[in-house]
XYZ file of C-alpha atoms in Angstrom:
502
model
C -16.654 4.194 -38.457
C -14.917 2.569 -36.955
C -11.655 4.660 -36.009
C -13.067 7.581 -36.310
C -15.305 6.118 -32.676
C -12.202 6.193 -31.456
C -10.582 9.483 -31.907
C -13.471 10.673 -31.058
C -13.544 8.091 -27.617
C -10.226 9.152 -27.610
C -11.294 13.405 -27.086
C -13.488 12.553 -24.633
C -11.051 11.339 -22.571
C -8.624 13.899 -23.211
C -12.110 16.626 -22.538
C -12.385 14.296 -19.082
C -9.805 15.232 -17.697
C -8.565 18.807 -18.764
C -10.097 22.346 -17.745
C -10.239 20.749 -14.539
C -9.511 23.441 -10.904
C -9.475 20.965 -8.675
C -10.873 21.123 -4.729
C -9.944 22.579 -1.406
C -6.899 21.910 0.081
C -8.413 20.800 4.431
C -10.742 18.590 1.958
C -7.489 16.892 0.543
C -6.121 16.717 3.784
C -9.398 14.981 4.597
C -9.038 12.226 1.991
C -5.373 11.229 2.371
C -5.879 10.868 5.799
C -7.689 7.788 5.453
C -4.465 6.762 5.170
C -2.749 7.464 8.443
C -6.202 6.760 10.243
C -6.227 2.882 9.134
C -2.503 2.323 9.917
C -4.087 3.534 13.711
C -6.556 0.100 13.022
C -4.237 -1.931 11.630
C -1.669 -0.548 14.979
C -4.231 -1.547 17.676
C -4.253 -5.284 15.798
C -1.159 -6.121 16.112
C -0.849 -3.972 19.505
C -3.648 -5.809 21.324
C -4.329 -8.818 19.593
C -1.046 -9.704 17.461
C -2.791 -11.086 14.454
C 0.029 -9.036 11.841
C 3.078 -11.161 14.075
C 2.045 -14.592 11.813
C 2.661 -13.600 7.881
C -0.627 -15.686 6.513
C -3.971 -15.363 3.842
C -6.406 -14.301 6.604
C -3.927 -11.408 8.041
C -2.333 -10.155 4.439
C -5.823 -9.948 3.419
C -7.153 -7.015 6.195
C -3.445 -5.457 5.967
C -4.582 -5.050 2.128
C -7.777 -4.251 3.081
C -6.834 -2.310 5.534
C -3.646 -0.153 3.938
C -5.182 -0.575 0.242
C -9.008 -0.509 -0.087
C -9.601 2.078 2.675
C -7.786 4.433 0.661
C -9.319 3.068 -2.710
C -13.192 4.007 -0.795
C -11.693 7.474 0.088
C -11.078 8.289 -3.359
C -14.082 6.965 -5.011
C -17.600 4.992 -3.354
C -16.675 7.311 0.037
C -15.574 10.430 -1.292
C -17.849 12.573 -0.104
C -18.296 11.608 3.036
C -14.314 10.971 4.254
C -15.008 11.726 7.845
C -18.029 9.326 8.077
C -15.651 6.689 6.613
C -12.736 7.567 9.083
C -15.462 7.118 11.883
C -16.132 3.676 10.897
C -12.572 2.811 11.149
C -12.249 5.059 14.730
C -15.342 2.439 16.131
C -13.497 -0.840 15.388
C -9.695 0.400 16.510
C -11.177 2.070 20.152
C -13.471 -1.368 20.727
C -10.188 -3.449 19.552
C -8.176 -1.882 22.360
C -10.515 -1.494 25.223
C -10.429 -5.061 24.849
C -8.037 -7.278 27.146
C -4.308 -8.157 25.416
C -4.122 -11.521 23.000
C -1.189 -12.550 25.662
C -0.747 -16.209 24.134
C 0.369 -14.441 21.273
C 2.095 -11.371 22.281
C 4.958 -13.472 24.667
C 6.268 -15.234 21.942
C 5.963 -13.071 18.588
C 8.107 -10.351 21.179
C 11.111 -8.881 19.422
C 13.344 -8.331 22.136
C 13.567 -5.333 22.958
C 16.820 -3.457 25.145
C 17.974 -3.980 28.473
C 17.799 -0.238 29.883
C 19.991 -1.204 33.139
C 17.873 1.391 35.236
C 19.881 4.156 33.633
C 22.857 3.158 34.608
C 24.208 3.297 31.399
C 23.039 5.137 28.338
C 26.295 5.193 26.233
C 26.095 7.183 22.219
C 27.604 4.110 20.546
C 25.746 2.684 18.606
C 24.873 -1.702 19.529
C 26.575 -4.731 17.991
C 25.354 -4.725 13.969
C 23.955 -1.024 13.622
C 24.564 1.239 11.003
C 23.978 5.235 11.850
C 20.899 5.794 9.462
C 18.468 3.281 10.639
C 15.274 1.764 9.292
C 12.280 3.668 10.639
C 8.778 1.668 10.279
C 7.142 5.131 10.690
C 9.179 5.867 7.541
C 8.209 2.450 5.664
C 4.908 3.362 6.244
C 4.567 6.832 4.895
C 6.588 6.037 1.852
C 3.972 3.055 0.884
C 0.834 4.891 1.774
C 2.050 7.435 -0.627
C 2.423 5.137 -3.219
C -0.564 3.308 -2.721
C -2.722 6.434 -3.373
C -0.417 7.414 -6.626
C -0.929 3.460 -7.810
C -4.559 4.031 -7.158
C -5.413 7.476 -8.382
C -3.308 6.751 -11.734
C -5.926 4.755 -13.236
C -8.586 5.574 -10.697
C -8.770 9.954 -12.691
C -9.874 7.688 -15.507
C -13.592 6.155 -13.720
C -16.543 8.827 -13.791
C -16.547 7.392 -9.518
C -13.711 9.150 -9.474
C -14.341 12.641 -8.446
C -13.484 15.354 -11.009
C -11.805 18.143 -8.882
C -9.568 14.916 -7.369
C -8.157 15.377 -10.980
C -4.920 17.501 -11.757
C -6.215 21.268 -12.803
C -4.951 22.634 -15.663
C -3.681 25.976 -14.067
C -4.582 27.686 -11.024
C -5.568 25.494 -8.354
C -4.778 22.264 -5.543
C -5.733 18.568 -6.170
C -5.427 15.742 -4.455
C -3.826 14.066 -7.450
C -1.596 17.112 -7.770
C -0.106 16.520 -4.323
C 0.329 12.723 -5.622
C 3.199 14.130 -7.505
C 4.616 16.308 -5.991
C 4.899 14.487 -2.933
C 6.565 11.473 -4.954
C 9.484 13.328 -5.292
C 9.229 14.292 -1.686
C 9.889 11.763 -0.785
C 12.296 10.392 -3.246
C 14.360 13.472 -1.503
C 13.958 12.077 1.878
C 16.218 9.175 0.780
C 17.955 10.190 -1.155
C 19.375 12.222 1.985
C 21.053 8.592 2.635
C 24.848 8.949 0.540
C 25.597 12.391 1.708
C 24.657 11.107 5.987
C 27.094 8.714 4.861
C 29.428 10.519 3.434
C 29.143 12.914 6.820
C 29.644 9.968 8.761
C 32.612 8.618 7.109
C 33.918 12.057 7.250
C 35.145 12.303 3.223
C 33.920 14.305 0.526
C 33.417 13.074 -2.939
C 34.186 15.234 -6.320
C 32.215 16.814 -7.684
C 32.739 15.027 -10.807
C 32.047 11.910 -8.883
C 29.386 12.336 -7.514
C 27.625 13.441 -11.757
C 28.782 10.121 -12.765
C 26.987 8.739 -10.006
C 24.033 10.390 -10.342
C 24.064 9.592 -14.447
C 24.379 5.924 -13.803
C 20.935 6.780 -11.228
C 18.691 8.674 -14.315
C 20.506 7.010 -17.016
C 16.673 4.265 -17.052
C 14.642 6.583 -16.012
C 15.236 8.821 -19.037
C 15.023 4.925 -20.788
C 11.608 5.090 -19.596
C 10.457 8.314 -20.263
C 11.419 7.908 -23.876
C 9.727 4.499 -24.045
C 6.161 6.164 -22.366
C 6.935 8.890 -24.996
C 7.098 6.160 -28.149
C 4.356 4.654 -26.700
C 2.001 6.946 -25.827
C 2.722 8.431 -29.562
C 2.480 5.071 -30.807
C -0.849 3.248 -30.100
C -2.193 6.989 -29.987
C -2.864 6.651 -26.565
C -5.374 9.406 -24.737
C -2.766 12.691 -23.025
C -2.730 15.599 -21.282
C -0.275 17.980 -23.758
C -0.958 20.670 -20.936
C 0.709 18.396 -18.052
C 4.170 17.945 -18.846
C 4.425 18.971 -23.031
C 4.102 17.262 -25.643
C 6.725 14.864 -25.594
C 8.389 14.987 -21.328
C 6.493 12.979 -19.343
C 7.135 12.482 -15.102
C 9.945 10.041 -15.694
C 12.146 12.571 -17.651
C 11.465 15.147 -14.112
C 12.733 12.043 -11.893
C 15.004 11.259 -14.568
C 17.280 14.920 -14.718
C 16.631 15.294 -11.532
C 20.744 13.040 -9.798
C 22.853 15.255 -11.799
C 20.603 18.314 -10.763
C 21.496 17.498 -7.245
C 24.603 16.621 -7.542
C 25.744 20.072 -8.992
C 23.111 21.996 -5.536
C 25.194 19.973 -3.459
C 27.506 21.587 -3.822
C 26.661 25.105 -3.217
C 25.559 23.426 0.248
C 29.656 25.085 1.532
C 27.910 28.589 0.859
C 24.303 27.500 1.846
C 23.518 26.414 5.414
C 21.014 23.837 4.603
C 18.858 21.930 2.258
C 15.890 23.973 3.146
C 17.304 26.873 2.235
C 18.650 26.534 -1.006
C 15.138 25.092 -1.395
C 13.477 28.002 -0.737
C 15.643 30.082 -1.790
C 15.417 28.219 -5.912
C 11.580 28.741 -5.289
C 11.875 32.526 -4.309
C 14.270 32.993 -7.318
C 11.888 30.914 -9.267
C 8.485 32.485 -8.484
C 10.168 36.050 -8.587
C 11.455 35.347 -12.616
C 7.319 34.477 -12.861
C 6.716 37.797 -11.759
C 9.281 39.817 -13.982
C 9.130 38.274 -16.793
C 7.084 36.867 -19.230
C 8.071 33.165 -18.252
C 5.020 33.089 -16.811
C 2.337 33.550 -19.957
C 4.977 31.734 -22.723
C 4.592 28.385 -20.108
C 0.384 29.230 -20.860
C 0.147 31.303 -23.899
C 3.410 29.920 -26.975
C 2.452 28.080 -29.611
C 4.518 25.144 -30.070
C 6.112 25.657 -32.568
C 10.371 23.844 -32.185
C 11.269 21.043 -29.146
C 11.607 23.575 -25.916
C 8.094 24.736 -26.481
C 6.682 22.102 -26.975
C 8.383 20.923 -23.331
C 8.086 24.029 -21.506
C 5.347 22.754 -19.107
C 8.167 20.087 -17.787
C 11.576 22.054 -18.387
C 10.163 24.686 -16.411
C 8.692 23.538 -13.733
C 11.477 20.941 -13.264
C 12.878 24.049 -10.973
C 9.689 23.488 -8.633
C 10.320 19.756 -9.035
C 13.877 20.522 -7.692
C 13.174 22.388 -4.690
C 10.911 19.988 -3.819
C 13.252 17.358 -4.044
C 16.270 19.165 -1.880
C 13.693 19.649 0.485
C 12.815 15.971 0.931
C 16.835 15.634 1.290
C 16.336 18.577 4.098
C 13.634 15.536 5.962
C 16.100 13.133 5.829
C 18.659 14.335 7.146
C 17.473 14.105 10.477
C 14.797 11.458 9.750
C 17.255 8.903 9.081
C 19.900 8.871 11.272
C 19.162 6.923 14.210
C 20.550 9.165 15.918
C 18.354 13.215 15.942
C 20.429 13.865 19.082
C 23.732 13.582 20.313
C 24.510 15.599 22.660
C 22.983 15.136 27.044
C 21.790 12.317 27.648
C 21.538 10.816 25.181
C 18.382 7.525 26.141
C 15.166 5.591 23.957
C 12.382 8.312 25.548
C 14.505 11.276 25.133
C 15.329 10.285 20.698
C 11.978 9.581 19.871
C 11.192 13.061 21.378
C 13.204 14.598 19.635
C 12.271 13.750 16.148
C 8.866 13.464 17.300
C 9.296 17.498 18.201
C 11.583 18.557 14.845
C 8.733 16.866 12.579
C 6.451 19.650 14.606
C 8.364 22.376 13.889
C 8.744 21.713 10.321
C 5.444 21.139 9.793
C 4.717 24.059 11.540
C 7.144 26.520 9.733
C 6.907 25.342 5.478
C 2.965 25.332 5.864
C 3.108 28.760 7.851
C 5.206 29.792 4.846
C 2.629 28.178 2.996
C -0.268 30.133 4.457
C 1.717 33.558 4.223
C 1.961 33.215 0.276
C -1.090 32.258 -0.417
C -2.020 34.248 1.806
C -4.484 37.457 -0.227
C -4.521 39.597 2.876
C -1.366 38.904 5.354
C 0.881 37.453 2.681
C 1.530 37.346 -0.387
C -2.205 36.075 -2.810
C -0.440 33.349 -4.726
C -2.146 31.143 -6.176
C -0.501 27.287 -6.630
C -0.044 25.762 -10.126
C 1.079 22.659 -10.117
C 1.976 23.219 -13.964
C 4.420 26.061 -12.719
C 5.589 24.370 -10.033
C 5.935 27.735 -9.148
C 6.899 28.563 -4.758
C 2.932 28.236 -3.490
C 2.916 24.695 -4.189
C 6.606 23.840 -3.672
C 5.644 25.107 0.085
C 2.168 23.369 0.238
C 3.838 20.093 -0.967
C 6.430 19.948 1.775
C 4.254 21.230 4.621
C 2.182 18.245 3.501
C 5.248 15.893 3.639
C 6.785 16.970 7.158
C 3.532 16.842 8.404
C 1.850 13.395 7.066
C 5.288 12.747 8.409
C 5.011 13.706 12.245
C 1.588 12.034 11.618
C 2.901 8.476 10.862
C 6.018 8.933 13.389
C 3.329 9.126 16.243
C 1.539 6.604 15.351
C 4.782 4.759 15.729
C 5.738 6.580 19.628
C 2.219 5.547 20.756
C 2.464 2.015 19.487
C 5.529 0.654 18.672
C 8.604 2.514 20.830
C 10.234 -1.042 21.811
C 11.704 -0.526 18.255
C 13.326 2.915 19.396
C 15.611 0.947 22.570
C 16.505 -2.315 20.438
C 20.331 -2.445 20.377
C 21.285 -4.726 18.542
C 20.705 -4.984 14.642
C 18.317 -8.004 15.399
C 16.399 -7.097 17.527
C 15.994 -3.778 16.098
C 15.101 -5.943 12.559
C 12.615 -8.064 14.880
C 11.092 -5.087 16.063
C 11.149 -3.466 12.965
C 9.343 -6.397 11.586
C 6.900 -6.313 13.941
C 6.060 -3.446 13.838
C 6.210 -2.305 10.147
C 2.751 -3.097 7.440
C 3.340 -5.990 5.933
C 1.884 -5.120 2.358
C 3.579 -1.494 3.390
C 6.633 -2.273 3.174
C 6.889 -3.599 0.110
C 5.603 -1.653 -1.952
C 8.141 0.989 -0.217
C 11.001 -1.671 -0.591
C 9.937 -1.216 -5.244
C 8.974 1.978 -5.056
C 9.905 2.740 -8.449
C 9.070 -0.233 -9.915
C 5.391 -0.786 -9.359
C 4.576 2.871 -10.026
C 6.137 1.675 -13.003
C 4.188 -2.017 -13.579
C 1.146 0.243 -12.447
C 1.727 2.828 -15.729
C 1.635 -0.291 -17.206
C -1.252 -1.563 -15.693
C -3.783 1.612 -15.948
C -2.412 2.447 -19.874
C -3.808 -2.531 -20.402
C -6.918 -1.391 -18.442
C -7.876 2.055 -20.478
C -6.644 0.132 -23.894
C -9.341 -2.902 -22.563
C -12.055 -1.026 -21.311
C -14.004 1.648 -22.434
C -13.927 3.156 -17.626
C -15.406 6.217 -19.363
C -18.771 4.034 -19.639
C -17.976 2.052 -16.608
C -20.983 2.833 -13.741
C -18.964 3.417 -10.111
C -19.452 -0.558 -8.323
C -17.505 -1.949 -11.774
C -15.640 0.396 -12.105
C -14.397 -0.182 -8.328
C -14.029 -4.175 -9.019
C -11.791 -3.258 -11.180
C -9.768 -1.311 -9.557
C -9.835 -3.392 -6.823
C -8.831 -6.016 -8.941
C -5.538 -3.973 -10.251
C -4.511 -2.370 -6.822
C -4.596 -5.990 -5.898
C -2.170 -7.427 -8.292
C 0.258 -4.405 -7.612
C -0.041 -5.147 -3.924
C 0.543 -9.257 -4.792
C 3.396 -8.228 -7.127
C 5.276 -5.915 -3.868
C 4.704 -8.755 -1.517
C 6.111 -11.179 -3.855
C 8.671 -10.358 -4.625
C 8.628 -8.656 -1.315
C 8.886 -12.679 -0.199
C 11.439 -14.101 -2.299
C 13.700 -11.026 -1.570
C 14.047 -9.316 -4.419
C 14.983 -5.060 -4.733
C 14.757 -4.056 -8.275
C 17.461 -0.990 -8.241
C 16.074 1.590 -11.278
């Protein structure tokens, strides 16, 4: 009887995440926007009251409640009223901003900033010890917030407090979790531009076979994790949604196979002008094949008779994720360098404005492409499908993430412009620490390791708690404890200066 009950509950859980159709993009934008609103309040507290300049339990708790607790509420208890939640965060931000500045704490804790020399000497030369690639606060916040929301969603989806419209769609539509998967890949692509930029700065070209060997070293741990996840899911008889990636395939396999394919595609840049062009060409060709052959029908309807047909969703959608990664690399090519503008009068102010305008322009370009691909009257009228990772899905993910980067960069520029004026490595590091949330920085520093731990904790919770039978308040309590453990591990690793490379 117990075995029969367990099997029945497993089927109930699989049904709980199956045959879903998602929700509107506008709602997803508002819900995810809570992260940037929470960061806005964090920034006001830091600038006006120096609240996070010293690391103590109170400031760390407030940091956690703002940058983890607020997104958690936006996808659970406040999921139907995210604008009200945003208002509750903006109100204290306005109040604190109107208060006098905390001058007692401000003076000794301010990081050294650049001496402008009255504009007389603004050379293009980097300051002492400063590399050509800069670790920017807004990029840390973007990647950290994305990871926080992803980790929250992978467990929250198993509770009824998490709206079904936020869970992954079955075939056609958009949802919060569909956005999270693609954003994870895009974010990896952004930082994946770093070695390419280093190569170009050093004026060297790495041969294809060396790039492949290096990429395989990065891929191996991820592929091993993919195998371990598959074996553990099958061995523990864990509830799974087969149409998500297939019978054996999982997200770790997708991440693991990206590096070698990116290394191969890098050679095509000798013909194609940019990663963005390469991304669009690949996505358009994939969409053309979907529409002109029976591939779409094969992915949706084919019987699972062999290894390829059993994992057809993961294998075919990989093309779309590769396009997303390449688009992320293109964004990284202008987000990561210290100087986006190398001609004319190069000042800290002009660099900041150029970066903001570039992000705004690209956000508009990708959003326009998404609009024309999905609009039934003025465009192609295609539907978004995360299961296919088709052209509209790729364009949606890329447009959203460019817009997110723009918003975080705007907050950065308004509240912490001194970071961009630092003239030596020490000054820049101190300015970075001042402008960066400790919690989000910790999540970003060991992103893949934290994501792996989140997957393990999700499995542990699901094996010990009947999540479908848990009420709203206890569910939020469990999610809060889970996120606190994750944040605690991330902050501890950061405090011990440990970086786990996977």
